[in-house]
Short mmCIF file of C-alpha atoms in Angstrom, two decimals:
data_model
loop_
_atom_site.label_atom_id
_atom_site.label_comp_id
_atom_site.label_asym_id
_atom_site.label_seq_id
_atom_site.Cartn_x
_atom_site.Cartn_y
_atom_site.Cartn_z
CA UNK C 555 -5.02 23.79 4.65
CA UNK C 556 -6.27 21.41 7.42
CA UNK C 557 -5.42 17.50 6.37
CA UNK C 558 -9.20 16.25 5.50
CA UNK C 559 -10.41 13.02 6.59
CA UNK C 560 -8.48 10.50 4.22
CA UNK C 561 -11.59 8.24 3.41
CA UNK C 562 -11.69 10.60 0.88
CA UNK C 563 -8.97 8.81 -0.88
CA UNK C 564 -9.30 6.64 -3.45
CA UNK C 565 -9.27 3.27 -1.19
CA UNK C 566 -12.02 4.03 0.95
CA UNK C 567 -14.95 2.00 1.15
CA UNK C 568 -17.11 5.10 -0.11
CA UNK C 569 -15.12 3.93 -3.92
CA UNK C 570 -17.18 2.26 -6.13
CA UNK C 571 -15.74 -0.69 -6.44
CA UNK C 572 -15.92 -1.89 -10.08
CA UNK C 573 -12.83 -4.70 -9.96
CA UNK C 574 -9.97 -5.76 -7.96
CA UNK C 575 -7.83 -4.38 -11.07
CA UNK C 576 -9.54 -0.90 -9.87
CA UNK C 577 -9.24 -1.33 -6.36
CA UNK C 578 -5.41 -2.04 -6.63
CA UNK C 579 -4.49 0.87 -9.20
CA UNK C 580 -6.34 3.18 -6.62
CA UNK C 581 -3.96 1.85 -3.85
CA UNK C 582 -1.04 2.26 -5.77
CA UNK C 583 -2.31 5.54 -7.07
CA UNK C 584 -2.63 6.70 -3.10
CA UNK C 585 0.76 7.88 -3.02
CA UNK C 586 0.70 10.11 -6.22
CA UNK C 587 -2.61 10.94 -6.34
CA UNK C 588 -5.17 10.11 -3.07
CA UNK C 589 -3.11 12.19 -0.52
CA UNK C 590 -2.97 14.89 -3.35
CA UNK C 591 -6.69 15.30 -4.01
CA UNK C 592 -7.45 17.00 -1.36
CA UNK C 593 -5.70 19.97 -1.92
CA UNK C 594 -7.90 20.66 -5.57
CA UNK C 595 -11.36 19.26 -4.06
CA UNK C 596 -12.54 18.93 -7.27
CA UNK C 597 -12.29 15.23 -8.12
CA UNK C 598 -15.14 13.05 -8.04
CA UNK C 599 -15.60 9.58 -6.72
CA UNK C 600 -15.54 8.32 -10.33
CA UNK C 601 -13.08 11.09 -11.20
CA UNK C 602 -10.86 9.36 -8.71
CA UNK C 603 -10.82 5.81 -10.16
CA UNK C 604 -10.40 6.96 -13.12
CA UNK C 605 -7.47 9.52 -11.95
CA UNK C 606 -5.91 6.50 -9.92
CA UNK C 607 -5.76 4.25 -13.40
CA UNK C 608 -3.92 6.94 -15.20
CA UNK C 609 -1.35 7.22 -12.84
CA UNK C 610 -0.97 3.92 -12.37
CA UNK C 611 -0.69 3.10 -16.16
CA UNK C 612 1.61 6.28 -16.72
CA UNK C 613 4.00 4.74 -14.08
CA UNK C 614 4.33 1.56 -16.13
CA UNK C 615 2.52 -0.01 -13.33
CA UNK C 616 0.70 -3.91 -13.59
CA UNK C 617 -1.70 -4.22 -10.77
CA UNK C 618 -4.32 -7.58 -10.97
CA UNK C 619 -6.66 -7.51 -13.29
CA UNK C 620 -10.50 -8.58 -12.23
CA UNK C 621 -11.28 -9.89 -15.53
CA UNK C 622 -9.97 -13.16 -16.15
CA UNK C 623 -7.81 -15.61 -14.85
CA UNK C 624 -4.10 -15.01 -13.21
CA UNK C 625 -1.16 -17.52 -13.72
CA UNK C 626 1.49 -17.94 -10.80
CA UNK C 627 4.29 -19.46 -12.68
CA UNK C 628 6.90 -21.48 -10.69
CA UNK C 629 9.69 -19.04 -10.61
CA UNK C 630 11.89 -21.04 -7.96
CA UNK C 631 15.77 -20.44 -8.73
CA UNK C 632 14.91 -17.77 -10.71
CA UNK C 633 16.48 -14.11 -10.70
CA UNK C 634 13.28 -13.27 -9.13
CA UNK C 635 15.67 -13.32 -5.70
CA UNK C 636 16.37 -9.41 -6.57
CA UNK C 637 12.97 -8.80 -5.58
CA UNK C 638 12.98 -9.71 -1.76
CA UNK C 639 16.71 -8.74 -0.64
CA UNK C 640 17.64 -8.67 2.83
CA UNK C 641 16.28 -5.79 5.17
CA UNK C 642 17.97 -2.46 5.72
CA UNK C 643 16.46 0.04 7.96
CA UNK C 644 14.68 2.90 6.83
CA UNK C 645 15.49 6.56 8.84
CA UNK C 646 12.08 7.83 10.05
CA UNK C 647 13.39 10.46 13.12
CA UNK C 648 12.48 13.52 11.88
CA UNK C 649 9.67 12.64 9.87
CA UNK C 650 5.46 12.30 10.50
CA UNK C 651 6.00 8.36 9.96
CA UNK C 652 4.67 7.39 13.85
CA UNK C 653 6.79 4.28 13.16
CA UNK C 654 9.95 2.87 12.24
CA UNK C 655 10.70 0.09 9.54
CA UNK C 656 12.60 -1.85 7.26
CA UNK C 657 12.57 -2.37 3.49
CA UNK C 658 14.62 -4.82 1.07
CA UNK C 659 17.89 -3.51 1.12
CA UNK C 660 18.01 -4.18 -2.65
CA UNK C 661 15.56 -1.23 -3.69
CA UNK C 662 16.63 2.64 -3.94
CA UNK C 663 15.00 4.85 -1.63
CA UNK C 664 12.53 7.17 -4.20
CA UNK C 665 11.85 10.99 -2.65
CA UNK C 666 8.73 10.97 -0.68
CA UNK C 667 5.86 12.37 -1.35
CA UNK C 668 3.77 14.66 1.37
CA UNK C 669 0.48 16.27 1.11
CA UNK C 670 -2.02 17.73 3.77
CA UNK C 671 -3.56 14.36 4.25
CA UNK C 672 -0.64 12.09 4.96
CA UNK C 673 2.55 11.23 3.35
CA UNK C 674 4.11 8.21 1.01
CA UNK C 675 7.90 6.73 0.50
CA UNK C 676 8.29 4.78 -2.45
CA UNK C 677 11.28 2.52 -2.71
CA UNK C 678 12.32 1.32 -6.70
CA UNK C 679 13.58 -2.40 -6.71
CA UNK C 680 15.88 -3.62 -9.51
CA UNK C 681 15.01 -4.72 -12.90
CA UNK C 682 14.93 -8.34 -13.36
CA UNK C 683 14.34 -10.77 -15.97
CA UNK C 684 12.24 -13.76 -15.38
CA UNK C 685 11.51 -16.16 -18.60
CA UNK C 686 12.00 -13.56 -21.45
CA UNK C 687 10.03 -10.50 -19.53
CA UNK C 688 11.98 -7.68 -17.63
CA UNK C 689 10.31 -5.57 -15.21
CA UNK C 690 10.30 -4.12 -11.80
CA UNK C 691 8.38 -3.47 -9.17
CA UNK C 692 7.67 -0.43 -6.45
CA UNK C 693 7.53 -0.32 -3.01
CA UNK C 694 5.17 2.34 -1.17
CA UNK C 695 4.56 2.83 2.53
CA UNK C 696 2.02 5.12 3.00
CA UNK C 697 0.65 6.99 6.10
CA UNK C 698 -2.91 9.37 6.21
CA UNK C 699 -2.90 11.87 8.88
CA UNK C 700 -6.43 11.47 10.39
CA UNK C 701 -6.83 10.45 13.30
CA UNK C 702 -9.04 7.75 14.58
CA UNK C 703 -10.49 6.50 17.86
CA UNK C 704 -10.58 2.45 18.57
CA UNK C 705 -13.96 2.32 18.04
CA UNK C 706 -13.57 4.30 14.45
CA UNK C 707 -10.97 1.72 13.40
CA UNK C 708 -13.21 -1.61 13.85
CA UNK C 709 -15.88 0.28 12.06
CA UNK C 710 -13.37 1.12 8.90
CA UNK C 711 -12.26 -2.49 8.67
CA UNK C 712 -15.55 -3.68 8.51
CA UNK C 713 -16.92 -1.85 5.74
CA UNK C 714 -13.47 -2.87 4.77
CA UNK C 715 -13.89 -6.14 4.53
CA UNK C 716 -17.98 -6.43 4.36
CA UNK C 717 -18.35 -7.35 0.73
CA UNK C 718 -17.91 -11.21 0.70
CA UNK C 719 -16.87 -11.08 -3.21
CA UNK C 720 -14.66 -7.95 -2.61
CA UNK C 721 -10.84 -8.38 -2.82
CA UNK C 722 -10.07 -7.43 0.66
CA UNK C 723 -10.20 -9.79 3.94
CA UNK C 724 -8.44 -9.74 7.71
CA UNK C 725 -5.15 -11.17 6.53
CA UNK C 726 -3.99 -11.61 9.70
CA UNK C 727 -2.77 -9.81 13.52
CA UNK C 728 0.36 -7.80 13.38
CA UNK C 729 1.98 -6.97 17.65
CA UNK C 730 2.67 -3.71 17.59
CA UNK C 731 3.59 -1.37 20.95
CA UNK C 732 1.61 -4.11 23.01
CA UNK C 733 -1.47 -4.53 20.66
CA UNK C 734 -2.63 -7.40 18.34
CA UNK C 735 -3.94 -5.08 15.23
CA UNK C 736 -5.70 -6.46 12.75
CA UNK C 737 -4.06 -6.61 9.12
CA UNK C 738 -6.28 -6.01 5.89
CA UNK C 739 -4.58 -7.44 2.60
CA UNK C 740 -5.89 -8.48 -0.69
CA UNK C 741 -7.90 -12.06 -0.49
CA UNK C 742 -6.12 -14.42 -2.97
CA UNK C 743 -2.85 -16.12 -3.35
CA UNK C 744 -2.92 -14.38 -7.17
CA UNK C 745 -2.95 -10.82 -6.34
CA UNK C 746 0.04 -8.48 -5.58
CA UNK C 747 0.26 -7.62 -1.92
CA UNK C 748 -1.60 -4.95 -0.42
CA UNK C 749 -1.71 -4.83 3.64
CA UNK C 750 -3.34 -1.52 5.75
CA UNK C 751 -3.68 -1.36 9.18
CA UNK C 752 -4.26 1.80 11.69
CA UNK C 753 -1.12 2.24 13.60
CA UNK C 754 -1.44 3.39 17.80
CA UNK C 755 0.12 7.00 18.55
CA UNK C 756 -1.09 9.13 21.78
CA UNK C 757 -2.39 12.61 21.23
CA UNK C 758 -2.88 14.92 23.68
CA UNK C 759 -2.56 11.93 25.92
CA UNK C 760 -5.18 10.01 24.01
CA UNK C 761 -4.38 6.70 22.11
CA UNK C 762 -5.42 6.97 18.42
CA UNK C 763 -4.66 5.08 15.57
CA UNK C 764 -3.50 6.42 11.56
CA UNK C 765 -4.23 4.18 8.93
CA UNK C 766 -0.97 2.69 7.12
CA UNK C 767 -1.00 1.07 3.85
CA UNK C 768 2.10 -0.89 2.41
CA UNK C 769 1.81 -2.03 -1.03
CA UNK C 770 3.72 -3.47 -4.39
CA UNK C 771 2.82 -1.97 -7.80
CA UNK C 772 4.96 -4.78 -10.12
CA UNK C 773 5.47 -4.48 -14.24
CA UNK C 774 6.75 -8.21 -14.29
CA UNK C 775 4.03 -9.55 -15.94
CA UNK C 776 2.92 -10.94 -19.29
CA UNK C 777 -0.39 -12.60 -21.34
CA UNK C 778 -1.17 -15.46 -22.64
CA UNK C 779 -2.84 -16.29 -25.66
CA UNK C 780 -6.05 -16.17 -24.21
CA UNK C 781 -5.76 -12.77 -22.69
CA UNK C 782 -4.87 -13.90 -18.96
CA UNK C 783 -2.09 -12.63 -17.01
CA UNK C 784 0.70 -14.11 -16.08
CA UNK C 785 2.42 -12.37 -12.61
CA UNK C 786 5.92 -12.99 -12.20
CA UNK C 787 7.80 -12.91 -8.46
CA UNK C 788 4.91 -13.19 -6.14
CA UNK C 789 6.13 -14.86 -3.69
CA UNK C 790 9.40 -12.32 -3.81
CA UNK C 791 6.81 -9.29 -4.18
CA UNK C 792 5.13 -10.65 -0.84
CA UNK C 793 8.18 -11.48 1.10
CA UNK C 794 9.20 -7.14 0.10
CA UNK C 795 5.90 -6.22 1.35
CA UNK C 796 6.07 -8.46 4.68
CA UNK C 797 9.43 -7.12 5.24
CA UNK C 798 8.13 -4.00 5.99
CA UNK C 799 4.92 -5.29 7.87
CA UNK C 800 6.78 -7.33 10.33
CA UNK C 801 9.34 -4.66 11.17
CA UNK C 802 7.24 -2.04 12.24
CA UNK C 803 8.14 -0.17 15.72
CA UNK C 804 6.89 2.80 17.28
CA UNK C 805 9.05 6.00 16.04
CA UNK C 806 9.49 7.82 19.88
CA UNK C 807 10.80 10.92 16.85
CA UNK C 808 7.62 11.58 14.70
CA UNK C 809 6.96 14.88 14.02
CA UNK C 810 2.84 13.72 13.24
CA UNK C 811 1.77 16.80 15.56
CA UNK C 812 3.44 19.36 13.95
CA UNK C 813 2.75 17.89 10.20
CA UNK C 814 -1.00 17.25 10.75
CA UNK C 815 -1.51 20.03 12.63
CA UNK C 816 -3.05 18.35 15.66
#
């Protein structure tokens, strides 16, 4: 089976998007479920979302929610610190990663999971307590196999990042192999973190980019009386999630040829 154009997944801008609670449960869903689907070609956009949620929810998995309000609780001195841990490196030779990268040393490496359309490594951190509610969180780095021309990549993030009151903005510019890329994330100091960008690898002698999506799925959360959440370890979550992002390097030991069949 050729890898099919991974738009198809559930975080493409072809998604209805129906909340930022949906939005994020598709991301984390990506791994277990959006490089999957294109092996039944079955699902529907709608089927998708709705796919995305139960794996999310069957994972134990708290993403944002878009109704309501969301509480960032001062959780300085906390035992949120088993959240960020220092970085270790992560061993990409051998694999269709077309970078390298580090991760909090404090999480367990989870098996990855590969499909036709791109591959994901989760990473499980330690359960940790914060005012009365336990929880963890995961880790996923995710790579699609497509493709895509500079000129592709500038049109993605701008139907990307079109909708004004959508959750996603440009975040930021990450250097990378002599390149300032542009960094999509989730708009909002109150949501978990969620960064993409299209990483540079030459094919055939010509420079394309695969999208790359690193993002934390968290269970540290609780309600208040009036329904709203309350997310624990944000800044910790974020400081996982940028661990990764800032570390990237080229991987000169892909094997993204032979595992997308280009």
């Amino acid at each position: 089976m050729q890898p099919e154009n991974d738009d198809q997944s559930p975080v493409s801008p072809e998604t209805p998007a129906t909340s930022r609670r949906t939005l994020l449960r598709a991301f984390a869903a990506a791994a277990t479920f959006g490089l999957l689907a294109g092996c039944s070609g079955s699902e529907t956009d709608d089927g998708d979302d709705d796919q995305a949620e139960t794996d999310a929810e069957s994972a134990g998995e708290t993403p944002t929610s878009g109704g309501g309000s969301n509480t960032t609780p001062d959780t300085s001195g906390s035992s949120c610190a088993g959240i960020a841990g220092d970085p270790a490196p992560f061993e990409t030779a051998g694999t269709p990663f077309v970078f390298s990268f580090e991760y909090p040393g404090t999480y367990t490496v989870a098996e990855p999971i590969a499909a036709p359309t791109g591959r994901s490594q989760p990473f499980e951190s330690p359960a940790v307590t914060v005012d009365e509610t336990t929880g963890s969180a995961t880790l996923r780095v995710t790579q699609f196999y497509t493709p895509r021309p500079a000129s592709a990549v500038e049109t993605f993030i701008n139907d990307r990042v079109g909708d004004s009151n959508g959750p996603f903005a440009v975040v930021g510019e990450q250097e990378y192999d002599g390149e300032a890329l542009s960094v999509v994330g989730t708009a909002g100091a109150d949501s978990l973190p969620l960064y993409e960008l299209h990483l540079p690898y030459a094919v055939d002698g010509t420079r394309n980019y695969f999208r790359t999506g690193i993002e934390i799925t968290s269970s540290l959360v609780e309600y208040d009386d009036e329904g709203d959440q309350i997310l624990f370890c944000l800044s910790e979550l974020d400081e996982a999630a940028t661990t990764v992002l800032d570390s990237l390097r080229p991987n000169p030991e892909t094997t993204i040829i032979d595992a997308a069949g280009l």
